[in-house]
Amino acid sequence: MGLYERDYGREDESPWDRHLRSQSQMPKSMTIILVIITVAVFLVDVFTAKAVGQGETVSRLMPWFGCWKTTLLQPWMWHQFLSYGFLHSLETPFHVGLNMFGLFIFGRAVEERMGRYEFLRVYLFSMFLGGIAGCLTYWAMGVPSGVVIGASGAVSAVTILFACYYPQATILLMFVFPVKAWVIAVFFVISNVFGSLSMLSGPAGQDTGGTAFTVHLAGIAFALAYHYQRWNLGWLDVSKYRNRVGRSVRRTKLKLHDPDAKLRREEDDVDRILAKIHASGEASLTRAERRTLERHSRRKRESRNRE
């Protein structure tokens, strides 16, 4: 450590410099990282979109990364159950804006409560469940072709978890009206339940907007189960299994590189057999014990002949 890196070398350091230094030493917020990635993907989607006339554009990313109705039947496309959550509608920036605003507002507190990596696992797992729920909705509605995009399912899970952890927190609804977090959560759940039910009364074979409600409900249901069942998604940490495999391989290598182990085991067996002969006589030996003595005697003769 250098002289000026020590505490006594920073006597004239300003409070702002100390704040910046402490912030640089803190782990990066997973919430902020997710917001940045999602916004970056949206901008890439905007600038690479294909113009189809009359000022309309079509996403080039959606065919590959949106979650389609047929994704359920195509295992080689199951990455879409996660990738769809980073795509948003190109028609209006409010889709990505509202989702990322909700993630930014509620995600940081939830992440602080459960830890950054568990927060990431919860966010992605709720996104995965939302994608499956969206596909099943299209099948149930008989929609010929449908696609799910947006992080709303995962953000719904984060919002509900915030209300579970901090039910008495005050939220400024529309930046004006103070409302308790649990009230917003109850209203959110009820509105999505009624929205999903209204979908059933819509015309068959058409997407009437109910898909978004079922995606939200998937995230809500997972968040409630996660909280009240005290779940933990640490089992999804693949590094834990990689380390376990590595330790197993290392133990196996140690066994393979110990050629004298077999000889030592045989010497122990021979000592035990000789003690048995001394106590009970040679007639008490089993056939396997006799073969062990013969094999050991033959190895000893060969060793003397080589010398």
PDB file of C-alpha atoms in Angstrom:
ATOM      1  CA  MET A   1       0.000   0.000   0.000  1.00  0.00           C
ATOM      2  CA  GLY A   2       1.368   3.394  -0.964  1.00  0.00           C
ATOM      3  CA  LEU A   3       1.965   6.212   1.473  1.00  0.00           C
ATOM      4  CA  TYR A   4      -0.916   8.328   0.196  1.00  0.00           C
ATOM      5  CA  GLU A   5      -3.313   5.368   0.175  1.00  0.00           C
ATOM      6  CA  ARG A   6      -3.158   5.111   3.963  1.00  0.00           C
ATOM      7  CA  ASP A   7      -5.624   6.948   6.172  1.00  0.00           C
ATOM      8  CA  TYR A   8      -3.003   9.305   7.609  1.00  0.00           C
ATOM      9  CA  GLY A   9      -2.075  10.341   4.047  1.00  0.00           C
ATOM     10  CA  ARG A  10      -5.571  11.683   3.385  1.00  0.00           C
ATOM     11  CA  GLU A  11      -5.839  14.457   5.964  1.00  0.00           C
ATOM     12  CA  ASP A  12      -6.723  17.056   3.324  1.00  0.00           C
ATOM     13  CA  GLU A  13      -9.126  14.760   1.418  1.00  0.00           C
ATOM     14  CA  SER A  14     -12.527  16.390   0.938  1.00  0.00           C
ATOM     15  CA  PRO A  15     -15.771  14.675   2.050  1.00  0.00           C
ATOM     16  CA  TRP A  16     -16.814  14.403  -1.600  1.00  0.00           C
ATOM     17  CA  ASP A  17     -13.554  12.618  -2.488  1.00  0.00           C
ATOM     18  CA  ARG A  18     -14.073  10.215   0.412  1.00  0.00           C
ATOM     19  CA  HIS A  19     -17.635   9.561  -0.818  1.00  0.00           C
ATOM     20  CA  LEU A  20     -16.449   8.828  -4.361  1.00  0.00           C
ATOM     21  CA  ARG A  21     -13.716   6.532  -3.062  1.00  0.00           C
ATOM     22  CA  SER A  22     -16.159   4.614  -0.867  1.00  0.00           C
ATOM     23  CA  GLN A  23     -18.603   4.288  -3.766  1.00  0.00           C
ATOM     24  CA  SER A  24     -15.872   2.934  -6.037  1.00  0.00           C
ATOM     25  CA  GLN A  25     -15.084   0.228  -3.484  1.00  0.00           C
ATOM     26  CA  MET A  26     -18.705  -0.897  -3.167  1.00  0.00           C
ATOM     27  CA  PRO A  27     -20.002  -3.757  -5.343  1.00  0.00           C
ATOM     28  CA  LYS A  28     -22.007  -2.574  -8.338  1.00  0.00           C
ATOM     29  CA  SER A  29     -25.774  -2.651  -7.899  1.00  0.00           C
ATOM     30  CA  MET A  30     -27.373  -5.519  -9.829  1.00  0.00           C
ATOM     31  CA  THR A  31     -30.483  -3.390 -10.246  1.00  0.00           C
ATOM     32  CA  ILE A  32     -28.525  -0.659 -12.013  1.00  0.00           C
ATOM     33  CA  ILE A  33     -26.758  -3.233 -14.187  1.00  0.00           C
ATOM     34  CA  LEU A  34     -30.095  -4.731 -15.277  1.00  0.00           C
ATOM     35  CA  VAL A  35     -31.512  -1.294 -16.062  1.00  0.00           C
ATOM     36  CA  ILE A  36     -28.454  -0.383 -18.137  1.00  0.00           C
ATOM     37  CA  ILE A  37     -28.509  -3.659 -20.075  1.00  0.00           C
ATOM     38  CA  THR A  38     -32.240  -3.396 -20.796  1.00  0.00           C
ATOM     39  CA  VAL A  39     -32.021   0.211 -21.976  1.00  0.00           C
ATOM     40  CA  ALA A  40     -28.965  -0.629 -24.097  1.00  0.00           C
ATOM     41  CA  VAL A  41     -30.825  -3.514 -25.770  1.00  0.00           C
ATOM     42  CA  PHE A  42     -33.791  -1.208 -26.428  1.00  0.00           C
ATOM     43  CA  LEU A  43     -31.537   1.357 -28.105  1.00  0.00           C
ATOM     44  CA  VAL A  44     -29.884  -1.327 -30.234  1.00  0.00           C
ATOM     45  CA  ASP A  45     -33.349  -2.544 -31.217  1.00  0.00           C
ATOM     46  CA  VAL A  46     -34.403   0.997 -32.157  1.00  0.00           C
ATOM     47  CA  PHE A  47     -31.364   1.731 -34.319  1.00  0.00           C
ATOM     48  CA  THR A  48     -31.391  -1.640 -36.076  1.00  0.00           C
ATOM     49  CA  ALA A  49     -35.152  -1.766 -36.707  1.00  0.00           C
ATOM     50  CA  LYS A  50     -36.336  -2.309 -40.257  1.00  0.00           C
ATOM     51  CA  ALA A  51     -38.518   0.379 -41.835  1.00  0.00           C
ATOM     52  CA  VAL A  52     -41.691  -0.966 -43.457  1.00  0.00           C
ATOM     53  CA  GLY A  53     -43.184   2.270 -44.707  1.00  0.00           C
ATOM     54  CA  GLN A  54     -45.524   4.955 -43.363  1.00  0.00           C
ATOM     55  CA  GLY A  55     -43.075   5.628 -40.525  1.00  0.00           C
ATOM     56  CA  GLU A  56     -43.507   2.115 -39.108  1.00  0.00           C
ATOM     57  CA  THR A  57     -40.592  -0.061 -38.076  1.00  0.00           C
ATOM     58  CA  VAL A  58     -40.193  -3.744 -37.272  1.00  0.00           C
ATOM     59  CA  SER A  59     -37.740  -5.123 -34.756  1.00  0.00           C
ATOM     60  CA  ARG A  60     -34.945  -7.280 -36.116  1.00  0.00           C
ATOM     61  CA  LEU A  61     -34.289  -8.743 -32.668  1.00  0.00           C
ATOM     62  CA  MET A  62     -37.818  -9.889 -31.880  1.00  0.00           C
ATOM     63  CA  PRO A  63     -37.850 -12.953 -34.188  1.00  0.00           C
ATOM     64  CA  TRP A  64     -34.776 -14.310 -32.395  1.00  0.00           C
ATOM     65  CA  PHE A  65     -35.234 -13.102 -28.830  1.00  0.00           C
ATOM     66  CA  GLY A  66     -38.961 -12.548 -28.339  1.00  0.00           C
ATOM     67  CA  CYS A  67     -40.891 -15.319 -26.584  1.00  0.00           C
ATOM     68  CA  TRP A  68     -43.252 -16.771 -29.175  1.00  0.00           C
ATOM     69  CA  LYS A  69     -46.196 -19.104 -28.769  1.00  0.00           C
ATOM     70  CA  THR A  70     -44.213 -21.861 -30.483  1.00  0.00           C
ATOM     71  CA  THR A  71     -41.257 -21.476 -28.087  1.00  0.00           C
ATOM     72  CA  LEU A  72     -42.843 -24.042 -25.767  1.00  0.00           C
ATOM     73  CA  LEU A  73     -42.484 -26.714 -28.444  1.00  0.00           C
ATOM     74  CA  GLN A  74     -38.950 -25.769 -29.540  1.00  0.00           C
ATOM     75  CA  PRO A  75     -36.379 -26.647 -26.850  1.00  0.00           C
ATOM     76  CA  TRP A  76     -33.575 -25.174 -28.948  1.00  0.00           C
ATOM     77  CA  MET A  77     -35.299 -21.778 -28.594  1.00  0.00           C
ATOM     78  CA  TRP A  78     -35.891 -21.888 -24.836  1.00  0.00           C
ATOM     79  CA  HIS A  79     -33.386 -19.071 -24.347  1.00  0.00           C
ATOM     80  CA  GLN A  80     -36.328 -16.881 -25.411  1.00  0.00           C
ATOM     81  CA  PHE A  81     -37.936 -17.476 -21.999  1.00  0.00           C
ATOM     82  CA  LEU A  82     -35.265 -15.098 -20.659  1.00  0.00           C
ATOM     83  CA  SER A  83     -34.252 -12.946 -23.610  1.00  0.00           C
ATOM     84  CA  TYR A  84     -37.810 -11.648 -24.183  1.00  0.00           C
ATOM     85  CA  GLY A  85     -37.582  -9.693 -20.929  1.00  0.00           C
ATOM     86  CA  PHE A  86     -34.904  -7.413 -22.359  1.00  0.00           C
ATOM     87  CA  LEU A  87     -36.987  -6.467 -25.416  1.00  0.00           C
ATOM     88  CA  HIS A  88     -39.692  -3.803 -25.344  1.00  0.00           C
ATOM     89  CA  SER A  89     -42.173  -2.255 -27.739  1.00  0.00           C
ATOM     90  CA  LEU A  90     -40.679   0.099 -30.322  1.00  0.00           C
ATOM     91  CA  GLU A  91     -43.972   1.930 -30.738  1.00  0.00           C
ATOM     92  CA  THR A  92     -43.641   3.820 -27.453  1.00  0.00           C
ATOM     93  CA  PRO A  93     -40.758   4.395 -25.048  1.00  0.00           C
ATOM     94  CA  PHE A  94     -43.214   4.263 -22.141  1.00  0.00           C
ATOM     95  CA  HIS A  95     -43.093   0.459 -22.191  1.00  0.00           C
ATOM     96  CA  VAL A  96     -39.399   0.244 -21.369  1.00  0.00           C
ATOM     97  CA  GLY A  97     -39.518   3.503 -19.372  1.00  0.00           C
ATOM     98  CA  LEU A  98     -42.194   2.385 -16.905  1.00  0.00           C
ATOM     99  CA  ASN A  99     -40.655  -1.050 -16.433  1.00  0.00           C
ATOM    100  CA  MET A 100     -37.190   0.320 -15.752  1.00  0.00           C
ATOM    101  CA  PHE A 101     -38.551   3.050 -13.512  1.00  0.00           C
ATOM    102  CA  GLY A 102     -40.334   0.433 -11.399  1.00  0.00           C
ATOM    103  CA  LEU A 103     -37.241  -1.748 -11.306  1.00  0.00           C
ATOM    104  CA  PHE A 104     -35.074   1.195 -10.266  1.00  0.00           C
ATOM    105  CA  ILE A 105     -37.477   2.365  -7.531  1.00  0.00           C
ATOM    106  CA  PHE A 106     -38.251  -1.009  -5.940  1.00  0.00           C
ATOM    107  CA  GLY A 107     -35.326  -3.163  -7.057  1.00  0.00           C
ATOM    108  CA  ARG A 108     -32.595  -1.443  -5.056  1.00  0.00           C
ATOM    109  CA  ALA A 109     -34.358  -1.962  -1.722  1.00  0.00           C
ATOM    110  CA  VAL A 110     -35.195  -5.593  -2.534  1.00  0.00           C
ATOM    111  CA  GLU A 111     -31.631  -6.245  -3.689  1.00  0.00           C
ATOM    112  CA  GLU A 112     -30.256  -4.773  -0.464  1.00  0.00           C
ATOM    113  CA  ARG A 113     -32.537  -7.101   1.493  1.00  0.00           C
ATOM    114  CA  MET A 114     -31.688 -10.372  -0.274  1.00  0.00           C
ATOM    115  CA  GLY A 115     -28.247  -9.751  -1.809  1.00  0.00           C
ATOM    116  CA  ARG A 116     -27.249  -8.945  -5.374  1.00  0.00           C
ATOM    117  CA  TYR A 117     -26.865 -12.481  -6.715  1.00  0.00           C
ATOM    118  CA  GLU A 118     -30.030 -13.834  -5.121  1.00  0.00           C
ATOM    119  CA  PHE A 119     -31.830 -10.766  -6.497  1.00  0.00           C
ATOM    120  CA  LEU A 120     -30.548 -11.585  -9.985  1.00  0.00           C
ATOM    121  CA  ARG A 121     -31.713 -15.190  -9.666  1.00  0.00           C
ATOM    122  CA  VAL A 122     -35.163 -14.085  -8.482  1.00  0.00           C
ATOM    123  CA  TYR A 123     -35.454 -11.517 -11.281  1.00  0.00           C
ATOM    124  CA  LEU A 124     -34.501 -13.971 -14.033  1.00  0.00           C
ATOM    125  CA  PHE A 125     -36.540 -16.855 -12.625  1.00  0.00           C
ATOM    126  CA  SER A 126     -39.691 -14.727 -12.425  1.00  0.00           C
ATOM    127  CA  MET A 127     -38.968 -13.608 -15.996  1.00  0.00           C
ATOM    128  CA  PHE A 128     -38.709 -17.267 -17.027  1.00  0.00           C
ATOM    129  CA  LEU A 129     -42.059 -18.104 -15.401  1.00  0.00           C
ATOM    130  CA  GLY A 130     -43.668 -15.067 -17.021  1.00  0.00           C
ATOM    131  CA  GLY A 131     -42.519 -16.214 -20.453  1.00  0.00           C
ATOM    132  CA  ILE A 132     -44.048 -19.655 -19.928  1.00  0.00           C
ATOM    133  CA  ALA A 133     -47.291 -18.074 -18.678  1.00  0.00           C
ATOM    134  CA  GLY A 134     -47.454 -15.841 -21.757  1.00  0.00           C
ATOM    135  CA  CYS A 135     -46.995 -18.772 -24.137  1.00  0.00           C
ATOM    136  CA  LEU A 136     -49.627 -20.837 -22.322  1.00  0.00           C
ATOM    137  CA  THR A 137     -52.021 -17.879 -22.537  1.00  0.00           C
ATOM    138  CA  TYR A 138     -51.643 -17.740 -26.312  1.00  0.00           C
ATOM    139  CA  TRP A 139     -52.354 -21.465 -26.541  1.00  0.00           C
ATOM    140  CA  ALA A 140     -55.396 -21.138 -24.267  1.00  0.00           C
ATOM    141  CA  MET A 141     -56.746 -18.190 -26.283  1.00  0.00           C
ATOM    142  CA  GLY A 142     -56.217 -19.993 -29.572  1.00  0.00           C
ATOM    143  CA  VAL A 143     -54.131 -17.120 -30.948  1.00  0.00           C
ATOM    144  CA  PRO A 144     -52.459 -18.338 -34.168  1.00  0.00           C
ATOM    145  CA  SER A 145     -49.240 -16.461 -33.488  1.00  0.00           C
ATOM    146  CA  GLY A 146     -48.245 -14.335 -30.533  1.00  0.00           C
ATOM    147  CA  VAL A 147     -45.102 -12.961 -28.944  1.00  0.00           C
ATOM    148  CA  VAL A 148     -44.306 -11.923 -25.372  1.00  0.00           C
ATOM    149  CA  ILE A 149     -41.837  -9.085 -24.747  1.00  0.00           C
ATOM    150  CA  GLY A 150     -41.011  -6.857 -21.808  1.00  0.00           C
ATOM    151  CA  ALA A 151     -39.719  -7.142 -18.249  1.00  0.00           C
ATOM    152  CA  SER A 152     -43.115  -6.502 -16.644  1.00  0.00           C
ATOM    153  CA  GLY A 153     -43.419 -10.028 -15.200  1.00  0.00           C
ATOM    154  CA  ALA A 154     -40.067  -9.767 -13.422  1.00  0.00           C
ATOM    155  CA  VAL A 155     -40.716  -6.167 -12.346  1.00  0.00           C
ATOM    156  CA  SER A 156     -44.107  -7.259 -10.958  1.00  0.00           C
ATOM    157  CA  ALA A 157     -42.317  -9.856  -8.811  1.00  0.00           C
ATOM    158  CA  VAL A 158     -39.864  -7.221  -7.544  1.00  0.00           C
ATOM    159  CA  THR A 159     -42.744  -4.820  -6.753  1.00  0.00           C
ATOM    160  CA  ILE A 160     -44.625  -7.433  -4.722  1.00  0.00           C
ATOM    161  CA  LEU A 161     -41.458  -8.442  -2.860  1.00  0.00           C
ATOM    162  CA  PHE A 162     -40.894  -4.792  -1.955  1.00  0.00           C
ATOM    163  CA  ALA A 163     -44.408  -4.621  -0.506  1.00  0.00           C
ATOM    164  CA  CYS A 164     -43.797  -7.858   1.415  1.00  0.00           C
ATOM    165  CA  TYR A 165     -40.529  -6.611   2.891  1.00  0.00           C
ATOM    166  CA  TYR A 166     -41.626  -3.017   3.501  1.00  0.00           C
ATOM    167  CA  PRO A 167     -45.457  -3.008   3.710  1.00  0.00           C
ATOM    168  CA  GLN A 168     -45.621   0.293   5.593  1.00  0.00           C
ATOM    169  CA  ALA A 169     -43.300   2.173   3.229  1.00  0.00           C
ATOM    170  CA  THR A 170     -44.927   5.275   1.734  1.00  0.00           C
ATOM    171  CA  ILE A 171     -45.033   5.528  -2.054  1.00  0.00           C
ATOM    172  CA  LEU A 172     -45.935   8.750  -3.831  1.00  0.00           C
ATOM    173  CA  LEU A 173     -48.526   7.610  -6.359  1.00  0.00           C
ATOM    174  CA  MET A 174     -48.167   9.725  -9.492  1.00  0.00           C
ATOM    175  CA  PHE A 175     -45.521  11.639  -7.483  1.00  0.00           C
ATOM    176  CA  VAL A 176     -48.321  13.309  -5.499  1.00  0.00           C
ATOM    177  CA  PHE A 177     -50.511  10.967  -3.420  1.00  0.00           C
ATOM    178  CA  PRO A 178     -48.830   9.134  -0.501  1.00  0.00           C
ATOM    179  CA  VAL A 179     -49.938   5.498  -0.384  1.00  0.00           C
ATOM    180  CA  LYS A 180     -48.673   2.568   1.671  1.00  0.00           C
ATOM    181  CA  ALA A 181     -46.790  -0.100  -0.262  1.00  0.00           C
ATOM    182  CA  TRP A 182     -49.170  -2.879   0.777  1.00  0.00           C
ATOM    183  CA  VAL A 183     -52.149  -0.913  -0.609  1.00  0.00           C
ATOM    184  CA  ILE A 184     -50.445  -0.551  -3.990  1.00  0.00           C
ATOM    185  CA  ALA A 185     -49.620  -4.279  -3.976  1.00  0.00           C
ATOM    186  CA  VAL A 186     -53.247  -5.267  -3.251  1.00  0.00           C
ATOM    187  CA  PHE A 187     -54.559  -2.950  -5.959  1.00  0.00           C
ATOM    188  CA  PHE A 188     -51.941  -4.300  -8.391  1.00  0.00           C
ATOM    189  CA  VAL A 189     -52.952  -7.908  -7.727  1.00  0.00           C
ATOM    190  CA  ILE A 190     -56.688  -7.221  -8.014  1.00  0.00           C
ATOM    191  CA  SER A 191     -56.341  -5.231 -11.246  1.00  0.00           C
ATOM    192  CA  ASN A 192     -54.332  -8.014 -12.884  1.00  0.00           C
ATOM    193  CA  VAL A 193     -56.767 -10.703 -11.752  1.00  0.00           C
ATOM    194  CA  PHE A 194     -59.717  -8.799 -13.224  1.00  0.00           C
ATOM    195  CA  GLY A 195     -57.688  -8.021 -16.346  1.00  0.00           C
ATOM    196  CA  SER A 196     -56.990 -11.714 -16.871  1.00  0.00           C
ATOM    197  CA  LEU A 197     -60.658 -12.589 -16.336  1.00  0.00           C
ATOM    198  CA  SER A 198     -61.772  -9.992 -18.840  1.00  0.00           C
ATOM    199  CA  MET A 199     -59.539 -11.667 -21.381  1.00  0.00           C
ATOM    200  CA  LEU A 200     -61.814 -14.719 -21.254  1.00  0.00           C
ATOM    201  CA  SER A 201     -64.748 -12.651 -22.440  1.00  0.00           C
ATOM    202  CA  GLY A 202     -62.842 -11.372 -25.461  1.00  0.00           C
ATOM    203  CA  PRO A 203     -63.163 -12.799 -28.972  1.00  0.00           C
ATOM    204  CA  ALA A 204     -61.575 -16.211 -29.397  1.00  0.00           C
ATOM    205  CA  GLY A 205     -58.399 -16.372 -31.409  1.00  0.00           C
ATOM    206  CA  GLN A 206     -57.421 -12.761 -30.749  1.00  0.00           C
ATOM    207  CA  ASP A 207     -54.931 -11.243 -28.312  1.00  0.00           C
ATOM    208  CA  THR A 208     -56.991  -8.689 -26.376  1.00  0.00           C
ATOM    209  CA  GLY A 209     -54.141  -7.680 -24.083  1.00  0.00           C
ATOM    210  CA  GLY A 210     -54.763 -10.433 -21.550  1.00  0.00           C
ATOM    211  CA  THR A 211     -51.329 -11.912 -22.129  1.00  0.00           C
ATOM    212  CA  ALA A 212     -49.668  -9.073 -20.206  1.00  0.00           C
ATOM    213  CA  PHE A 213     -51.966  -9.683 -17.232  1.00  0.00           C
ATOM    214  CA  THR A 214     -51.101 -13.373 -17.020  1.00  0.00           C
ATOM    215  CA  VAL A 215     -47.386 -12.580 -17.272  1.00  0.00           C
ATOM    216  CA  HIS A 216     -47.814 -10.138 -14.369  1.00  0.00           C
ATOM    217  CA  LEU A 217     -49.735 -12.744 -12.365  1.00  0.00           C
ATOM    218  CA  ALA A 218     -46.972 -15.303 -12.885  1.00  0.00           C
ATOM    219  CA  GLY A 219     -44.444 -12.886 -11.392  1.00  0.00           C
ATOM    220  CA  ILE A 220     -46.830 -11.962  -8.557  1.00  0.00           C
ATOM    221  CA  ALA A 221     -47.557 -15.600  -7.668  1.00  0.00           C
ATOM    222  CA  PHE A 222     -43.872 -16.479  -7.648  1.00  0.00           C
ATOM    223  CA  ALA A 223     -42.994 -13.470  -5.460  1.00  0.00           C
ATOM    224  CA  LEU A 224     -45.672 -14.321  -2.900  1.00  0.00           C
ATOM    225  CA  ALA A 225     -44.619 -17.977  -2.780  1.00  0.00           C
ATOM    226  CA  TYR A 226     -40.956 -16.986  -2.541  1.00  0.00           C
ATOM    227  CA  HIS A 227     -41.644 -14.688   0.415  1.00  0.00           C
ATOM    228  CA  TYR A 228     -44.118 -16.737   2.446  1.00  0.00           C
ATOM    229  CA  GLN A 229     -42.456 -20.105   1.798  1.00  0.00           C
ATOM    230  CA  ARG A 230     -39.048 -18.565   2.595  1.00  0.00           C
ATOM    231  CA  TRP A 231     -37.532 -19.901  -0.597  1.00  0.00           C
ATOM    232  CA  ASN A 232     -33.950 -19.389  -1.665  1.00  0.00           C
ATOM    233  CA  LEU A 233     -32.711 -19.876  -5.223  1.00  0.00           C
ATOM    234  CA  GLY A 234     -29.126 -20.654  -4.255  1.00  0.00           C
ATOM    235  CA  TRP A 235     -29.543 -24.037  -5.953  1.00  0.00           C
ATOM    236  CA  LEU A 236     -29.411 -22.145  -9.263  1.00  0.00           C
ATOM    237  CA  ASP A 237     -25.839 -21.016  -8.546  1.00  0.00           C
ATOM    238  CA  VAL A 238     -23.933 -23.053 -11.151  1.00  0.00           C
ATOM    239  CA  SER A 239     -20.540 -22.031  -9.741  1.00  0.00           C
ATOM    240  CA  LYS A 240     -21.290 -24.146  -6.661  1.00  0.00           C
ATOM    241  CA  TYR A 241     -21.698 -27.263  -8.794  1.00  0.00           C
ATOM    242  CA  ARG A 242     -18.639 -26.384 -10.868  1.00  0.00           C
ATOM    243  CA  ASN A 243     -16.525 -26.172  -7.726  1.00  0.00           C
ATOM    244  CA  ARG A 244     -17.923 -29.460  -6.480  1.00  0.00           C
ATOM    245  CA  VAL A 245     -17.042 -31.189  -9.759  1.00  0.00           C
ATOM    246  CA  GLY A 246     -13.567 -29.650  -9.613  1.00  0.00           C
ATOM    247  CA  ARG A 247     -12.965 -31.019  -6.114  1.00  0.00           C
ATOM    248  CA  SER A 248     -14.175 -34.453  -7.205  1.00  0.00           C
ATOM    249  CA  VAL A 249     -11.818 -34.426 -10.195  1.00  0.00           C
ATOM    250  CA  ARG A 250      -8.903 -33.407  -8.009  1.00  0.00           C
ATOM    251  CA  ARG A 251      -9.618 -36.249  -5.580  1.00  0.00           C
ATOM    252  CA  THR A 252      -9.824 -38.685  -8.487  1.00  0.00           C
ATOM    253  CA  LYS A 253      -6.479 -37.500  -9.845  1.00  0.00           C
ATOM    254  CA  LEU A 254      -4.851 -38.030  -6.465  1.00  0.00           C
ATOM    255  CA  LYS A 255      -6.064 -41.593  -6.435  1.00  0.00           C
ATOM    256  CA  LEU A 256      -4.830 -42.272  -9.962  1.00  0.00           C
ATOM    257  CA  HIS A 257      -1.358 -40.911  -9.188  1.00  0.00           C
ATOM    258  CA  ASP A 258      -0.751 -43.164  -6.147  1.00  0.00           C
ATOM    259  CA  PRO A 259       0.603 -46.416  -7.664  1.00  0.00           C
ATOM    260  CA  ASP A 260       1.806 -47.743  -4.288  1.00  0.00           C
ATOM    261  CA  ALA A 261      -1.662 -47.691  -2.748  1.00  0.00           C
ATOM    262  CA  LYS A 262      -2.524 -51.125  -4.138  1.00  0.00           C
ATOM    263  CA  LEU A 263       0.750 -52.590  -2.873  1.00  0.00           C
ATOM    264  CA  ARG A 264       0.170 -51.137   0.585  1.00  0.00           C
ATOM    265  CA  ARG A 265      -3.301 -52.629   0.736  1.00  0.00           C
ATOM    266  CA  GLU A 266      -1.896 -56.013  -0.291  1.00  0.00           C
ATOM    267  CA  GLU A 267       0.810 -55.829   2.394  1.00  0.00           C
ATOM    268  CA  ASP A 268      -1.877 -55.128   5.001  1.00  0.00           C
ATOM    269  CA  ASP A 269      -3.911 -58.101   3.741  1.00  0.00           C
ATOM    270  CA  VAL A 270      -0.872 -60.374   3.886  1.00  0.00           C
ATOM    271  CA  ASP A 271      -0.112 -59.302   7.464  1.00  0.00           C
ATOM    272  CA  ARG A 272      -3.682 -60.042   8.452  1.00  0.00           C
ATOM    273  CA  ILE A 273      -3.604 -63.462   6.721  1.00  0.00           C
ATOM    274  CA  LEU A 274      -0.293 -64.435   8.368  1.00  0.00           C
ATOM    275  CA  ALA A 275      -1.708 -63.494  11.752  1.00  0.00           C
ATOM    276  CA  LYS A 276      -4.715 -65.676  11.004  1.00  0.00           C
ATOM    277  CA  ILE A 277      -2.458 -68.618  10.113  1.00  0.00           C
ATOM    278  CA  HIS A 278      -0.534 -68.136  13.336  1.00  0.00           C
ATOM    279  CA  ALA A 279      -3.753 -68.147  15.364  1.00  0.00           C
ATOM    280  CA  SER A 280      -5.894 -70.746  13.562  1.00  0.00           C
ATOM    281  CA  GLY A 281      -3.662 -72.616  11.152  1.00  0.00           C
ATOM    282  CA  GLU A 282      -3.421 -72.642   7.364  1.00  0.00           C
ATOM    283  CA  ALA A 283      -6.583 -74.713   7.029  1.00  0.00           C
ATOM    284  CA  SER A 284      -8.662 -71.733   8.200  1.00  0.00           C
ATOM    285  CA  LEU A 285      -7.805 -69.681   5.115  1.00  0.00           C
ATOM    286  CA  THR A 286     -10.408 -68.953   2.482  1.00  0.00           C
ATOM    287  CA  ARG A 287      -9.772 -69.417  -1.220  1.00  0.00           C
ATOM    288  CA  ALA A 288      -9.446 -65.643  -1.739  1.00  0.00           C
ATOM    289  CA  GLU A 289      -6.893 -65.403   1.085  1.00  0.00           C
ATOM    290  CA  ARG A 290      -4.834 -68.213  -0.464  1.00  0.00           C
ATOM    291  CA  ARG A 291      -4.821 -66.425  -3.816  1.00  0.00           C
ATOM    292  CA  THR A 292      -3.657 -63.233  -2.098  1.00  0.00           C
ATOM    293  CA  LEU A 293      -0.734 -65.098  -0.503  1.00  0.00           C
ATOM    294  CA  GLU A 294       0.199 -66.733  -3.804  1.00  0.00           C
ATOM    295  CA  ARG A 295       0.067 -63.420  -5.672  1.00  0.00           C
ATOM    296  CA  HIS A 296       2.170 -61.712  -2.998  1.00  0.00           C
ATOM    297  CA  SER A 297       4.721 -64.560  -2.995  1.00  0.00           C
ATOM    298  CA  ARG A 298       4.987 -64.471  -6.785  1.00  0.00           C
ATOM    299  CA  ARG A 299       5.568 -60.704  -6.771  1.00  0.00           C
ATOM    300  CA  LYS A 300       8.294 -61.050  -4.169  1.00  0.00           C
ATOM    301  CA  ARG A 301      10.091 -63.738  -6.229  1.00  0.00           C
ATOM    302  CA  GLU A 302       9.943 -61.610  -9.333  1.00  0.00           C
ATOM    303  CA  SER A 303      11.340 -58.659  -7.415  1.00  0.00           C
ATOM    304  CA  ARG A 304      14.287 -60.749  -6.148  1.00  0.00           C
ATOM    305  CA  ASN A 305      14.992 -62.083  -9.643  1.00  0.00           C
ATOM    306  CA  ARG A 306      15.172 -58.541 -11.028  1.00  0.00           C
ATOM    307  CA  GLU A 307      17.706 -57.615  -8.377  1.00  0.00           C
TER     308      GLU A 307
END
